[in-house]
mmCIF file of C-alpha atoms and ligand atoms in Angstrom:
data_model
loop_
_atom_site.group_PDB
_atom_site.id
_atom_site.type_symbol
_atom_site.label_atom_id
_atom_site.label_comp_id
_atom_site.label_asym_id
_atom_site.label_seq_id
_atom_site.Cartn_x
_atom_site.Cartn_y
_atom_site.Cartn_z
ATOM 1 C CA UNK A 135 8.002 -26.547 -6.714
ATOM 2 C CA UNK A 136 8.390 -26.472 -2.973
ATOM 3 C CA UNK A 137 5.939 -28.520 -1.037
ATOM 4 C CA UNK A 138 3.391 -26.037 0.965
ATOM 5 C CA UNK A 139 2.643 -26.107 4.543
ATOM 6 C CA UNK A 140 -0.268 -27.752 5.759
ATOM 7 C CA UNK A 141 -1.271 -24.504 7.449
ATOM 8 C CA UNK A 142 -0.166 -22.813 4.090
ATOM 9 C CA UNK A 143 -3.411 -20.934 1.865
ATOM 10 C CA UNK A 144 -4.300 -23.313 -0.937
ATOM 11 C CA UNK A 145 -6.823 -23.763 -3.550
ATOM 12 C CA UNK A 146 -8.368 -26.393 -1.735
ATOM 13 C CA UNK A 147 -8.848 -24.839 2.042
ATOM 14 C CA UNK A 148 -9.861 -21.714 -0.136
ATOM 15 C CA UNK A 149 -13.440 -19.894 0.719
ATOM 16 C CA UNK A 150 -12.998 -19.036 -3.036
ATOM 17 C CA UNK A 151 -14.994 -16.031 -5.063
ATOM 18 C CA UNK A 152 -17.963 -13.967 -4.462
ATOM 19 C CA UNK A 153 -19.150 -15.645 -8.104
ATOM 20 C CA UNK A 154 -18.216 -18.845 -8.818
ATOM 21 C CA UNK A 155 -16.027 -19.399 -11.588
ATOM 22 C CA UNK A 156 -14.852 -21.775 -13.745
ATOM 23 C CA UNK A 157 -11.221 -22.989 -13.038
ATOM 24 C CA UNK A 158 -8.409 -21.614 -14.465
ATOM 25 C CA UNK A 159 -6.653 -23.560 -17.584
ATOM 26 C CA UNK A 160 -3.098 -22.942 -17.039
ATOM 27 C CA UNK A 161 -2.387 -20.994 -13.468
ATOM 28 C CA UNK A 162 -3.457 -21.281 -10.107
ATOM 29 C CA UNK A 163 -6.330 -19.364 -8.643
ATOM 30 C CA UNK A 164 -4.136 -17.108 -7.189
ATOM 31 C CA UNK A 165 -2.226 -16.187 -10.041
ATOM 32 C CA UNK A 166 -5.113 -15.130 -11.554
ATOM 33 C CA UNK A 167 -6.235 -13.010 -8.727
ATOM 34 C CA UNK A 168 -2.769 -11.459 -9.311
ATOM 35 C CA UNK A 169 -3.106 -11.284 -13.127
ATOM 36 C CA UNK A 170 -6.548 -9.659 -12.435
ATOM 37 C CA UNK A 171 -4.770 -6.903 -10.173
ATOM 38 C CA UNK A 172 -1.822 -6.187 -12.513
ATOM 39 C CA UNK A 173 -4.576 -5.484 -15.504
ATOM 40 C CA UNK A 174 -6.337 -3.152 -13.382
ATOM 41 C CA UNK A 175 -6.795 0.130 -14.280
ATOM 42 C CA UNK A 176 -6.277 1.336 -10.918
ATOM 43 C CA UNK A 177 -2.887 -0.514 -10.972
ATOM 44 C CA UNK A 178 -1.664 0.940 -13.635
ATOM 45 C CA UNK A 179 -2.504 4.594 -12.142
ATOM 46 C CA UNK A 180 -0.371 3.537 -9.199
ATOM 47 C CA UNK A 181 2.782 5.109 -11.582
ATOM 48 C CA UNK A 182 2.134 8.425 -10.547
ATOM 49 C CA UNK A 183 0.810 8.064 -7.393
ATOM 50 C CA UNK A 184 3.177 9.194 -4.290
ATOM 51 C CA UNK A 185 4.715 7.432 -1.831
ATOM 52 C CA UNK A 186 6.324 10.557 -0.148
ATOM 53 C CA UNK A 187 7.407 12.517 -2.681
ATOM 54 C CA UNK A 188 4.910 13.711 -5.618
ATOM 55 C CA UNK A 189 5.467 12.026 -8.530
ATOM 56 C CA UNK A 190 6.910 14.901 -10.780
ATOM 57 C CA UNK A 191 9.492 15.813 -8.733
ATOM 58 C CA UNK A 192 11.924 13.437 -9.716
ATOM 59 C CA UNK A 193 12.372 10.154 -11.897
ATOM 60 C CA UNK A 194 14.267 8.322 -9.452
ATOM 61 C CA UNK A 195 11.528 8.564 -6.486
ATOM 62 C CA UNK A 196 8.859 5.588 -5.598
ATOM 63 C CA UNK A 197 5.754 5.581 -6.391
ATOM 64 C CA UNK A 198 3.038 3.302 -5.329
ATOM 65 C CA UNK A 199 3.787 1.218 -8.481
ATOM 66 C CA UNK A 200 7.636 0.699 -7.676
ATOM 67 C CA UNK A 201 6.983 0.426 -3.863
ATOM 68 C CA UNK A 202 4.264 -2.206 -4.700
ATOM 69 C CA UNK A 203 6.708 -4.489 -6.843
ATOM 70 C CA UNK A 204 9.260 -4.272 -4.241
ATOM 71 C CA UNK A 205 6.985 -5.434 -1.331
ATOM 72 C CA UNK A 206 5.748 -8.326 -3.501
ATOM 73 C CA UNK A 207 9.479 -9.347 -3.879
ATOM 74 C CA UNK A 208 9.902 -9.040 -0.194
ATOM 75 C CA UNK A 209 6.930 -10.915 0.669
ATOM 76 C CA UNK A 210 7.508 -13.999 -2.306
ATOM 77 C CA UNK A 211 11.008 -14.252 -0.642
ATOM 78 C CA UNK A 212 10.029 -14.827 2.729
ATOM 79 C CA UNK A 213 6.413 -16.735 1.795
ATOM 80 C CA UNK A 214 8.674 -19.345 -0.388
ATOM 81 C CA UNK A 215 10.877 -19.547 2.404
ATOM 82 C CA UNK A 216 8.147 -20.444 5.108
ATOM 83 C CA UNK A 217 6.873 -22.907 2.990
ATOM 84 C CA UNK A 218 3.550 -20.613 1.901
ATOM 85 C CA UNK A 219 1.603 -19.682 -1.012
ATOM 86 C CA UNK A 220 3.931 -17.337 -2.711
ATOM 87 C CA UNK A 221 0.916 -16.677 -4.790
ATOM 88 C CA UNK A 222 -0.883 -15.158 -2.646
ATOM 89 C CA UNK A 223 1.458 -13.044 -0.772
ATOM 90 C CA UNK A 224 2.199 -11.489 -3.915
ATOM 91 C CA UNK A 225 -1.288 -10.766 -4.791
ATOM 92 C CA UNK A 226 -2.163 -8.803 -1.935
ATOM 93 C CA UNK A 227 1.202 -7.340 -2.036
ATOM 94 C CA UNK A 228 0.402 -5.497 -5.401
ATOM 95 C CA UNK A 229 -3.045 -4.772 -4.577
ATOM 96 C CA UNK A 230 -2.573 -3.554 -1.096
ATOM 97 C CA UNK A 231 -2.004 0.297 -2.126
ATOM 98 C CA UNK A 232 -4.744 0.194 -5.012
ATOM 99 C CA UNK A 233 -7.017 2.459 -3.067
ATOM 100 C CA UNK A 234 -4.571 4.869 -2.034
ATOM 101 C CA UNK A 235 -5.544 8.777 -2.770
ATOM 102 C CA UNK A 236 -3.343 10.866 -4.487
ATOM 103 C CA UNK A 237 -0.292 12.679 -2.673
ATOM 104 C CA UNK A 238 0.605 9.764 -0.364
ATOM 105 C CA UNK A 239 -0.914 10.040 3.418
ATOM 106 C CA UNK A 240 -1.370 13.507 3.092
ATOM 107 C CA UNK A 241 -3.902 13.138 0.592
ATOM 108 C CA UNK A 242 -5.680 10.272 2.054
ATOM 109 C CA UNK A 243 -6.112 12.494 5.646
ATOM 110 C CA UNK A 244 -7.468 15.613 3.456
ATOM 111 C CA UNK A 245 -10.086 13.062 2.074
ATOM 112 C CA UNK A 246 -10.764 11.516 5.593
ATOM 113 C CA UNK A 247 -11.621 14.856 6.835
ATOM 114 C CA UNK A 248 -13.739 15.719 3.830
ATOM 115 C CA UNK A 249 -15.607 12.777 4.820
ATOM 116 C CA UNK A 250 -16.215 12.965 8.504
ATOM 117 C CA UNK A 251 -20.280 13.559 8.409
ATOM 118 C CA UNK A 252 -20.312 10.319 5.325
ATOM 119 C CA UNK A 253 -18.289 8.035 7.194
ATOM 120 C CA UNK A 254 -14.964 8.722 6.638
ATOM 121 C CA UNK A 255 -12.206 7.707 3.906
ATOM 122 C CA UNK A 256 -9.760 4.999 4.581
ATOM 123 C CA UNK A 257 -7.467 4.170 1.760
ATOM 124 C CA UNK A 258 -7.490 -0.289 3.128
ATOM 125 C CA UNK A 259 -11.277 0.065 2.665
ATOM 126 C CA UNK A 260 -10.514 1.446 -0.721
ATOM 127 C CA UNK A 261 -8.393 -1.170 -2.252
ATOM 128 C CA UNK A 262 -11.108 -3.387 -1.196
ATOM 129 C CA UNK A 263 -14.038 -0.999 -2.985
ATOM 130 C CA UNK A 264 -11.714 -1.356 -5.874
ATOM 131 C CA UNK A 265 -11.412 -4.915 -6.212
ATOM 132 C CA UNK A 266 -14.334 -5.517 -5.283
ATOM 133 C CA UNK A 267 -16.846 -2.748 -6.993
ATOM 134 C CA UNK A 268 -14.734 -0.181 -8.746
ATOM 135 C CA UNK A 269 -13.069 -1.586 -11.390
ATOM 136 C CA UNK A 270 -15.539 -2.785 -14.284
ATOM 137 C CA UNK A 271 -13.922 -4.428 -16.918
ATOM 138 C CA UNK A 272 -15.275 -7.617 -16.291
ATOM 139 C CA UNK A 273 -19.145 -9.246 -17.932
ATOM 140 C CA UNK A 274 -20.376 -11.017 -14.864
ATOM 141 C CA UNK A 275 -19.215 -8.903 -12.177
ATOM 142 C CA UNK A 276 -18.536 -5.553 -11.094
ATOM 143 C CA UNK A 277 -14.611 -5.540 -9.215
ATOM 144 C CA UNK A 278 -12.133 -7.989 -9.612
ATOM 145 C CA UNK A 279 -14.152 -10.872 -8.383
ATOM 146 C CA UNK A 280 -10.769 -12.391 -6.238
ATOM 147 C CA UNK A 281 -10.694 -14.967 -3.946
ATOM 148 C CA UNK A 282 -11.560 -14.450 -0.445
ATOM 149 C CA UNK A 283 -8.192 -14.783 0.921
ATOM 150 C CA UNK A 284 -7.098 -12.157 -1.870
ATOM 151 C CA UNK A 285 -9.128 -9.986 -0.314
ATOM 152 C CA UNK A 286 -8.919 -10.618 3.297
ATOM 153 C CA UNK A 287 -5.253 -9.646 3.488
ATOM 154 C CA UNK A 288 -5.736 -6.154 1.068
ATOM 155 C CA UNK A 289 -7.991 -5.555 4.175
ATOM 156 C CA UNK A 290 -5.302 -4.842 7.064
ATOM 157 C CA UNK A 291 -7.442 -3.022 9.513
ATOM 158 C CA UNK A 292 -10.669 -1.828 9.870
ATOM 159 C CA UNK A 293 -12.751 0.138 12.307
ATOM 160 C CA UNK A 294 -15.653 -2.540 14.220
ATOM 161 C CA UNK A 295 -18.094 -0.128 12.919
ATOM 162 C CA UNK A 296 -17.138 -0.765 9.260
ATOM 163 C CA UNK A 297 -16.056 -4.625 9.910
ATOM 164 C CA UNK A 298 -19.907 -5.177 10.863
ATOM 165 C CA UNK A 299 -20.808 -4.064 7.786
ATOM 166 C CA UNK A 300 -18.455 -5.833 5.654
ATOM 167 C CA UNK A 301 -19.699 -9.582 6.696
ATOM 168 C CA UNK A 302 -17.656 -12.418 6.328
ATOM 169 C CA UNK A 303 -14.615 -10.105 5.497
ATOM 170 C CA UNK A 304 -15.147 -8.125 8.742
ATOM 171 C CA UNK A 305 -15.633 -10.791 11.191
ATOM 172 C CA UNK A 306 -11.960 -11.553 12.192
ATOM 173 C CA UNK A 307 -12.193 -7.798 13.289
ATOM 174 C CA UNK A 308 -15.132 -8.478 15.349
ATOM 175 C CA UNK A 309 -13.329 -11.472 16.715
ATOM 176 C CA UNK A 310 -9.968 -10.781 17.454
ATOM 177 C CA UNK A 311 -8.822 -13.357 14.225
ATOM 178 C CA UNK A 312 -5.705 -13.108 12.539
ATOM 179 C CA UNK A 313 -5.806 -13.520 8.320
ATOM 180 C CA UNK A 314 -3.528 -16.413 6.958
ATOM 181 C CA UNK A 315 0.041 -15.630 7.192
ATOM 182 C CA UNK A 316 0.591 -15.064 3.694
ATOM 183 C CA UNK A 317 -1.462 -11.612 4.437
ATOM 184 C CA UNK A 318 0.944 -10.938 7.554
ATOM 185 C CA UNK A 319 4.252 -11.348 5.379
ATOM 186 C CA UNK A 320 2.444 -8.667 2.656
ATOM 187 C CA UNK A 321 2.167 -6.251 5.687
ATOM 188 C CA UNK A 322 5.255 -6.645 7.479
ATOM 189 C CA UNK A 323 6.744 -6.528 4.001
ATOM 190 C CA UNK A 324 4.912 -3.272 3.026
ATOM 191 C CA UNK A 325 6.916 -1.887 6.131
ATOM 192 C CA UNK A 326 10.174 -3.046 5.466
ATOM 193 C CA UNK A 327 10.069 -1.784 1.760
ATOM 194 C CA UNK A 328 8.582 1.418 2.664
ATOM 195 C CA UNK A 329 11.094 2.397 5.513
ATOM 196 C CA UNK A 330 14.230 1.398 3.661
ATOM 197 C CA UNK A 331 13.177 2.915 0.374
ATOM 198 C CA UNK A 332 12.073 6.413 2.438
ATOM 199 C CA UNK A 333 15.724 6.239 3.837
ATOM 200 C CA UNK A 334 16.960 5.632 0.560
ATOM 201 C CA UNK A 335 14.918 8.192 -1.050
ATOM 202 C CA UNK A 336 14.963 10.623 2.035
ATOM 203 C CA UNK A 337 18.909 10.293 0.986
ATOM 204 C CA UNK A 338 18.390 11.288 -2.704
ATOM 205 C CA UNK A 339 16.569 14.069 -1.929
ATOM 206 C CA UNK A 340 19.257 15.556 0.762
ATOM 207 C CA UNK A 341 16.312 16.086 2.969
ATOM 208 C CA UNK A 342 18.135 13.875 5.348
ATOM 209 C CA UNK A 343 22.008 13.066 5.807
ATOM 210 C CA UNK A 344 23.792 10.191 5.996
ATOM 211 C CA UNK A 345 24.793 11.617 9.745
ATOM 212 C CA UNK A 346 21.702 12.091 10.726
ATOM 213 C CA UNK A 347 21.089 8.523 9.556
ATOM 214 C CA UNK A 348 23.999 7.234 11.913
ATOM 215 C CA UNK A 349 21.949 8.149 15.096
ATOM 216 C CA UNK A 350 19.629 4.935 14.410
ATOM 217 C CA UNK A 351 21.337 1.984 15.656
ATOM 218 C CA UNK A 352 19.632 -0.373 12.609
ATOM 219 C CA UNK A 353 21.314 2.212 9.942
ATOM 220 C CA UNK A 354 24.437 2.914 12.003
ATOM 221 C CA UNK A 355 25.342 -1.068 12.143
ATOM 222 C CA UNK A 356 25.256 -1.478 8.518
ATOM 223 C CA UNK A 357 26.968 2.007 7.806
ATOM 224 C CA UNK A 358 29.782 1.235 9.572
ATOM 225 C CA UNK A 359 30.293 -2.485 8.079
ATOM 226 C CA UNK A 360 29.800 -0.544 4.668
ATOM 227 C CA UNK A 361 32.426 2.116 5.361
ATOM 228 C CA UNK A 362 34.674 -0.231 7.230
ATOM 229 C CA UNK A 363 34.649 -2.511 4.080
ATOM 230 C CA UNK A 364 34.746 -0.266 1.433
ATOM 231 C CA UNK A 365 36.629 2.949 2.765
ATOM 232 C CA UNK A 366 36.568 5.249 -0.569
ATOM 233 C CA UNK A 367 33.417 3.805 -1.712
ATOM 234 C CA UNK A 368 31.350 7.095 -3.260
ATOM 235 C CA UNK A 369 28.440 8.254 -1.327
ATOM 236 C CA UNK A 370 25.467 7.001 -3.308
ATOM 237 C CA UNK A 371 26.873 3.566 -3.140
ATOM 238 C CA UNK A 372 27.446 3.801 0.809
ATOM 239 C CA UNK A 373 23.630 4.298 0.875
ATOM 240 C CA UNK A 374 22.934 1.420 -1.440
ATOM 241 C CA UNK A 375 24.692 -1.279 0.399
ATOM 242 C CA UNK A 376 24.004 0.152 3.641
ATOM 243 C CA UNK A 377 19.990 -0.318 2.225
ATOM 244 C CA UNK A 378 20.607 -3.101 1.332
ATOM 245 C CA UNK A 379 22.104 -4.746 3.921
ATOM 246 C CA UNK A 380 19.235 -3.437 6.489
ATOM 247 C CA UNK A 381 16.690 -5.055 4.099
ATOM 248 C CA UNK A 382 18.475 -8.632 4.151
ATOM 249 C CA UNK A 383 18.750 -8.296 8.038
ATOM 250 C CA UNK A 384 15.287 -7.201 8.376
ATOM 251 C CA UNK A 385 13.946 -10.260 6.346
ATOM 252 C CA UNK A 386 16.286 -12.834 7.627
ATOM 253 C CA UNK A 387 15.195 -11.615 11.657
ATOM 254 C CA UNK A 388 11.368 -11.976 10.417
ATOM 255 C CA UNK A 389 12.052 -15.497 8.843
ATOM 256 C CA UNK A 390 13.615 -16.789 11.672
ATOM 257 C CA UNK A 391 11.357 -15.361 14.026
ATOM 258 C CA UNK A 392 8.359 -16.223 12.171
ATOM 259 C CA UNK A 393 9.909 -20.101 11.981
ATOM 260 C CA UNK A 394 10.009 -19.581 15.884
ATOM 261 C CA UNK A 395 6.692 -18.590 16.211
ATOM 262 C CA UNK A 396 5.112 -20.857 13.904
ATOM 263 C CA UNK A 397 7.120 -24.009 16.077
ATOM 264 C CA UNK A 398 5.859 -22.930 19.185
ATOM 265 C CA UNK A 399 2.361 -22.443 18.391
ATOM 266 C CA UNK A 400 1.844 -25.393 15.927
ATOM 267 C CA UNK A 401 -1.293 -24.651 13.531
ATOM 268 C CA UNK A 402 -2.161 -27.705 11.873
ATOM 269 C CA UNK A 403 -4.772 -25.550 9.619
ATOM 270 C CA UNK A 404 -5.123 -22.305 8.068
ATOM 271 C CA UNK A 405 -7.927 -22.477 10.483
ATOM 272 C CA UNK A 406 -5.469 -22.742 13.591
ATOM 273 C CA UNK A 407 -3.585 -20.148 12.215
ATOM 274 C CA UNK A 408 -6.321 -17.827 11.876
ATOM 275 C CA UNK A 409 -7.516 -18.295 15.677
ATOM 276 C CA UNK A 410 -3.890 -18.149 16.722
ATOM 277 C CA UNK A 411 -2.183 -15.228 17.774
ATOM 278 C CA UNK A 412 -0.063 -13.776 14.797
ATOM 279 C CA UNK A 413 3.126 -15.686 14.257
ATOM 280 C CA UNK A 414 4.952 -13.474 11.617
ATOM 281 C CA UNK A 415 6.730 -10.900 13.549
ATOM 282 C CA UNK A 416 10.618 -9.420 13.957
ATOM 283 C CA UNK A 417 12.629 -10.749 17.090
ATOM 284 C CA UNK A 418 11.550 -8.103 20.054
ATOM 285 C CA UNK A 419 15.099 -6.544 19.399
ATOM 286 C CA UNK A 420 14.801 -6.265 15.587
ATOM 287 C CA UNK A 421 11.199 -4.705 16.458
ATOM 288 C CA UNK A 422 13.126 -1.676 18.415
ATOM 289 C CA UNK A 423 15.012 -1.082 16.295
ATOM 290 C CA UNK A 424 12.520 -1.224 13.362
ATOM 291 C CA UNK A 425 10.524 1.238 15.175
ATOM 292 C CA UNK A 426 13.256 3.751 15.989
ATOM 293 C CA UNK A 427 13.797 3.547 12.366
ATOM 294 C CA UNK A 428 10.294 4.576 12.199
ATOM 295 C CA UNK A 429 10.300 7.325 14.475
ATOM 296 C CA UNK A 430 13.620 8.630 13.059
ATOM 297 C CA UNK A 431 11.983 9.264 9.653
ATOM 298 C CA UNK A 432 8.977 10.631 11.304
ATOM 299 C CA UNK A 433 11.077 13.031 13.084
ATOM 300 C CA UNK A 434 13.073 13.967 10.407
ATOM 301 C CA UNK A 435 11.773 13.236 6.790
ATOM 302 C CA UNK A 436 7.940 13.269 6.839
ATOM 303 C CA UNK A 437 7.790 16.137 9.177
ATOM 304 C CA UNK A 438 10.499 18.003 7.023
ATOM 305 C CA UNK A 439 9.108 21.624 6.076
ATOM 306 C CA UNK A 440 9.723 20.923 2.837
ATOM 307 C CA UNK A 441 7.405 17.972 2.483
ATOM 308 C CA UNK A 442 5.040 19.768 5.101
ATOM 309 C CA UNK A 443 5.028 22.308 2.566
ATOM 310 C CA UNK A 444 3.875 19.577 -0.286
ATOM 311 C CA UNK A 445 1.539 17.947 2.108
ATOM 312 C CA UNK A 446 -0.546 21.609 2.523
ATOM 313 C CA UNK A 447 -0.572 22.316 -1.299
ATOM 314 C CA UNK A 448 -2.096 18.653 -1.491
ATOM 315 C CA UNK A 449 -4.752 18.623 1.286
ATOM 316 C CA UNK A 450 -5.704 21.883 -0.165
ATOM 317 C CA UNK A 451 -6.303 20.362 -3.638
ATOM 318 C CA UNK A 452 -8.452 17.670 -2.412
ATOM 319 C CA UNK A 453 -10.352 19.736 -0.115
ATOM 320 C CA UNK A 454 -11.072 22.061 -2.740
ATOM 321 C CA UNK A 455 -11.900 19.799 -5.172
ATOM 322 C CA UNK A 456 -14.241 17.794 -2.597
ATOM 323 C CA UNK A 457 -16.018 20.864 -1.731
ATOM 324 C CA UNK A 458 -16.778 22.363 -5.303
ATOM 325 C CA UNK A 459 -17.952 18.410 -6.838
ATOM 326 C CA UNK A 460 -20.031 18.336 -3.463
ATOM 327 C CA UNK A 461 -21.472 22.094 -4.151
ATOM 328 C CA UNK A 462 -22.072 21.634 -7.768
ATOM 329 C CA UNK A 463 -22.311 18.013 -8.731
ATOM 330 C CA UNK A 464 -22.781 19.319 -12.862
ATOM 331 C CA UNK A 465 -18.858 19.856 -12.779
ATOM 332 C CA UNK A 466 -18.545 15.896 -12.518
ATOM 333 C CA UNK A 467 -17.330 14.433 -15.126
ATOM 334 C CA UNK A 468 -20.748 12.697 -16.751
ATOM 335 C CA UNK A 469 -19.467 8.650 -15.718
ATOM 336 C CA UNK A 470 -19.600 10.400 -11.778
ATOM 337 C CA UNK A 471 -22.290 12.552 -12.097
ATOM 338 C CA UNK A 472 -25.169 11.423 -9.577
ATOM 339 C CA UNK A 473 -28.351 9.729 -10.573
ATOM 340 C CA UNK A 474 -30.904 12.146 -10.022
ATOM 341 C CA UNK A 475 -32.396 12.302 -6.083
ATOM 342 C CA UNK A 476 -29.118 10.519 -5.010
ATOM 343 C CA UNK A 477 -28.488 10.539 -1.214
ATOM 344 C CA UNK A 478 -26.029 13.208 -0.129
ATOM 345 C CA UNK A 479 -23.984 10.315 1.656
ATOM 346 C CA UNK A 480 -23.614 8.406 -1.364
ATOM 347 C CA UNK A 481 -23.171 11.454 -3.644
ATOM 348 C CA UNK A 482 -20.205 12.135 -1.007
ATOM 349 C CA UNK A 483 -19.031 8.545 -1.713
ATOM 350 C CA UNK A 484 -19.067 8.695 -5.242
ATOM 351 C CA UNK A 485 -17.192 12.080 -5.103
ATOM 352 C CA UNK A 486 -14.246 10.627 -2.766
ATOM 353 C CA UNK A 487 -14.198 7.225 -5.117
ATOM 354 C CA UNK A 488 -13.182 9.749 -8.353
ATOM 355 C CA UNK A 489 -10.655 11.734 -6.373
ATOM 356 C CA UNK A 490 -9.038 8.627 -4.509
ATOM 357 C CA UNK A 491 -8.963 7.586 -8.601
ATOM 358 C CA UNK A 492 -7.148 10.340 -9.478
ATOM 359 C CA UNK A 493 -3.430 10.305 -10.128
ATOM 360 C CA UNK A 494 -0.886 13.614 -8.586
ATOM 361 C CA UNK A 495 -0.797 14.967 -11.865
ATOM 362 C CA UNK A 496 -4.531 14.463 -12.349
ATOM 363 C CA UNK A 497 -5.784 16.329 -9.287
ATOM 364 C CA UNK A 498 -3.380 19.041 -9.947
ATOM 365 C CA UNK A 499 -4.597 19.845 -13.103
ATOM 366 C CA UNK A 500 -8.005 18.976 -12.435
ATOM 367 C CA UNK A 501 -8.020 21.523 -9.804
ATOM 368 C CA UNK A 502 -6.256 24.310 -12.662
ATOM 369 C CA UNK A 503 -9.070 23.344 -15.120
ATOM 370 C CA UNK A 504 -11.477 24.074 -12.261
ATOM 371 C CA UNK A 505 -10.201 26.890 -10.105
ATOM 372 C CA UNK A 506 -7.059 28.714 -12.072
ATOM 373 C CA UNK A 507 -8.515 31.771 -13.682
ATOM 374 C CA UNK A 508 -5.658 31.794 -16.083
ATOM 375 C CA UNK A 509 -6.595 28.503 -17.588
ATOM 376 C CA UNK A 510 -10.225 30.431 -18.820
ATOM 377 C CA UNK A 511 -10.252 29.972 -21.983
ATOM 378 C CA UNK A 512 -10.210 33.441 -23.697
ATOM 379 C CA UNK A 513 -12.738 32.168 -26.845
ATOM 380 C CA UNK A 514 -15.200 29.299 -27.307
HETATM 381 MG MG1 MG B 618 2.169 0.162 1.166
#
């Protein structure tokens, strides 16, 4: 096993659990943490979750559960290669999306704007209501019950209003701190997975063209090596090694940046690192053209009418399905239904935790059992 950097997350510098608990026998602490997440319930309803496109409209499409495996490969790649706990990174790799609502973004700003007057909906708070309170399979504790650094880096950003309330998980936003690096490789990894695999899926789904594609410098670099290569190669396999190939160059930039970084500013403890400015980051020209990546799928495959067109069927299913729980809380089923005299804030909470819960295929027919007249059934 590779020796870990001093400044590197460990058992021992751990804050450790909420609850104390006994030691694990035959892993480390962060492998359970991981173990916990990947026997989640809410892990397991990542499957048919979106990414971008809804689950049911093709096999070959992410989902959250597919997009969350390949940023924890991302992330254990360039954690073992810094010398970090590989552990960790992939820990709050897979449990960085496990709050996410269903239908991708466009679900989680339909539940946002359900929520205005309780406080909003943010799906980083989520993940950390689900490890921490949602999930109850456990004796002792409600959540997960993971280690503090587990949860620090599921918890990316947060407003100062909600940071005050979360104690010593919010401080850090209250005081301009970074989280260990291990939780800035899961993020910068969540973006490299999710803007290759949207190229690569945007692809598939011939909602964007390879020629379009050749108007951003990052894609039209490894396009050309590709076709220069490999002149006959068929399409789908242009796309693959072009994907590929922006992936490798995207993680090798970061690693060598990040070694940069981490030389100049020296930590000598997690502590440094945490008062430090962040260290893992692209080179300022692999940033540019990261970001015109970005704002090329943006431009072209998010605000595509066609998945505009899936984004306004979705908001409408939450919103109506917010609005008719709110109205009538008896259509709950009984596990969500309100304790008597409940507050309206936290009956609005508990309404947004059970649709953030729900899977694509779950709100959809959710929303038939509740509002499709055809679905009455014609006898009792
Ligand atoms: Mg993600």
């Amino acid at each position: 096993m590779v020796e870990l950097a001093p400044y590197a997350v460990t058992e021992t510098n751990s804050r450790g659990r909420k609850i104390a608990e006994a030691a694990p026998h035959s892993r480390s602490e962060f492998q359970r943490d991981r173990d916990r997440i990947v026997h989640s319930g809410a892990f397991r309803r990542l499957e048919y979750k979106t990414q971008v496109f809804v689950n049911h409209e093709g096999d070959l499409f992410r989902t959250r559960l597919t997009h969350s495996i390949e940023v924890a490969q991302i992330a254990r790649s360039i954690a073992r290669r810094l010398h970090l706990n590989e552990d960790l990174a992939e820990a709050i790799s897979l449990a960085h999306d496990l709050g996410h609502t269903p239908f991708g973004h466009a679900g989680q700003d339909a539940l946002n704007a359900c929520m205005k007057a309780y406080g909003g909906f943010e799906h980083n708070l989520q993940s950390l209501r689900v490890v921490d309170l949602l999930e109850e399979r456990y004796a002792a504790f409600d959540g997960l019950n993971l280690c503090f650094e587990t949860r620090e880096g599921i918890l990316k950003h947060c407003s100062a209003d909600n940071a005050a309330q979360l104690g010593e998980l919010g401080e850090r936003f209250l005081h301009n701190h970074r989280p260990s690096l291990e939780a800035q490789i899961a993020n910068l990894a969540d973006e490299i997975a999710y803007n290759n695999h949207d190229v690569d899926d945007g692809l598939r789904s011939g909602l964007i063209t390879l020629d379009q594609l050749a108007t951003v410098p990052l894609a039209a670099t490894h396009l050309k090596e590709v076709r220069d290569a490999y002149p006959d190669l068929p399409e789908r396999r242009v796309v693959h090694e072009t994907v590929r190939s922006m992936i490798n160059t995207l993680v090798s930039d970061l690693i060598q940046q990040s070694e940069r970084n981490i030389a100049a500013q020296n930590p000598a403890t997690i502590e440094d690192v945490r008062s430090a400015a962040a260290m893992i980051a692209f080179s300022p020209e692999m940033n540019e053209r990261q970001r015109a990546l970005k704002s090329f799928l943006h431009t072209h495959l998010y605000r595509h009418y066609r998945v505009l067109r899936m984004s306004v069927k979705a908001q409408r299913i939450i919103s109506d399905l917010f609005g008719i729980f709110m109205a009538d809380s008896r259509l709950l089923p009984p596990q969500f239904q309100p304790p008597a005299g409940q507050a309206e804030q936290d009956r609005a909470r508990a309404v947004a935790d059970y649709i953030a819960g729900m899977t694509d295929r779950y709100a959809i027919r959710e929303h038939r059992r509740i509002f499709a007249v055809e679905e009455m059934p014609v006898s009792f």
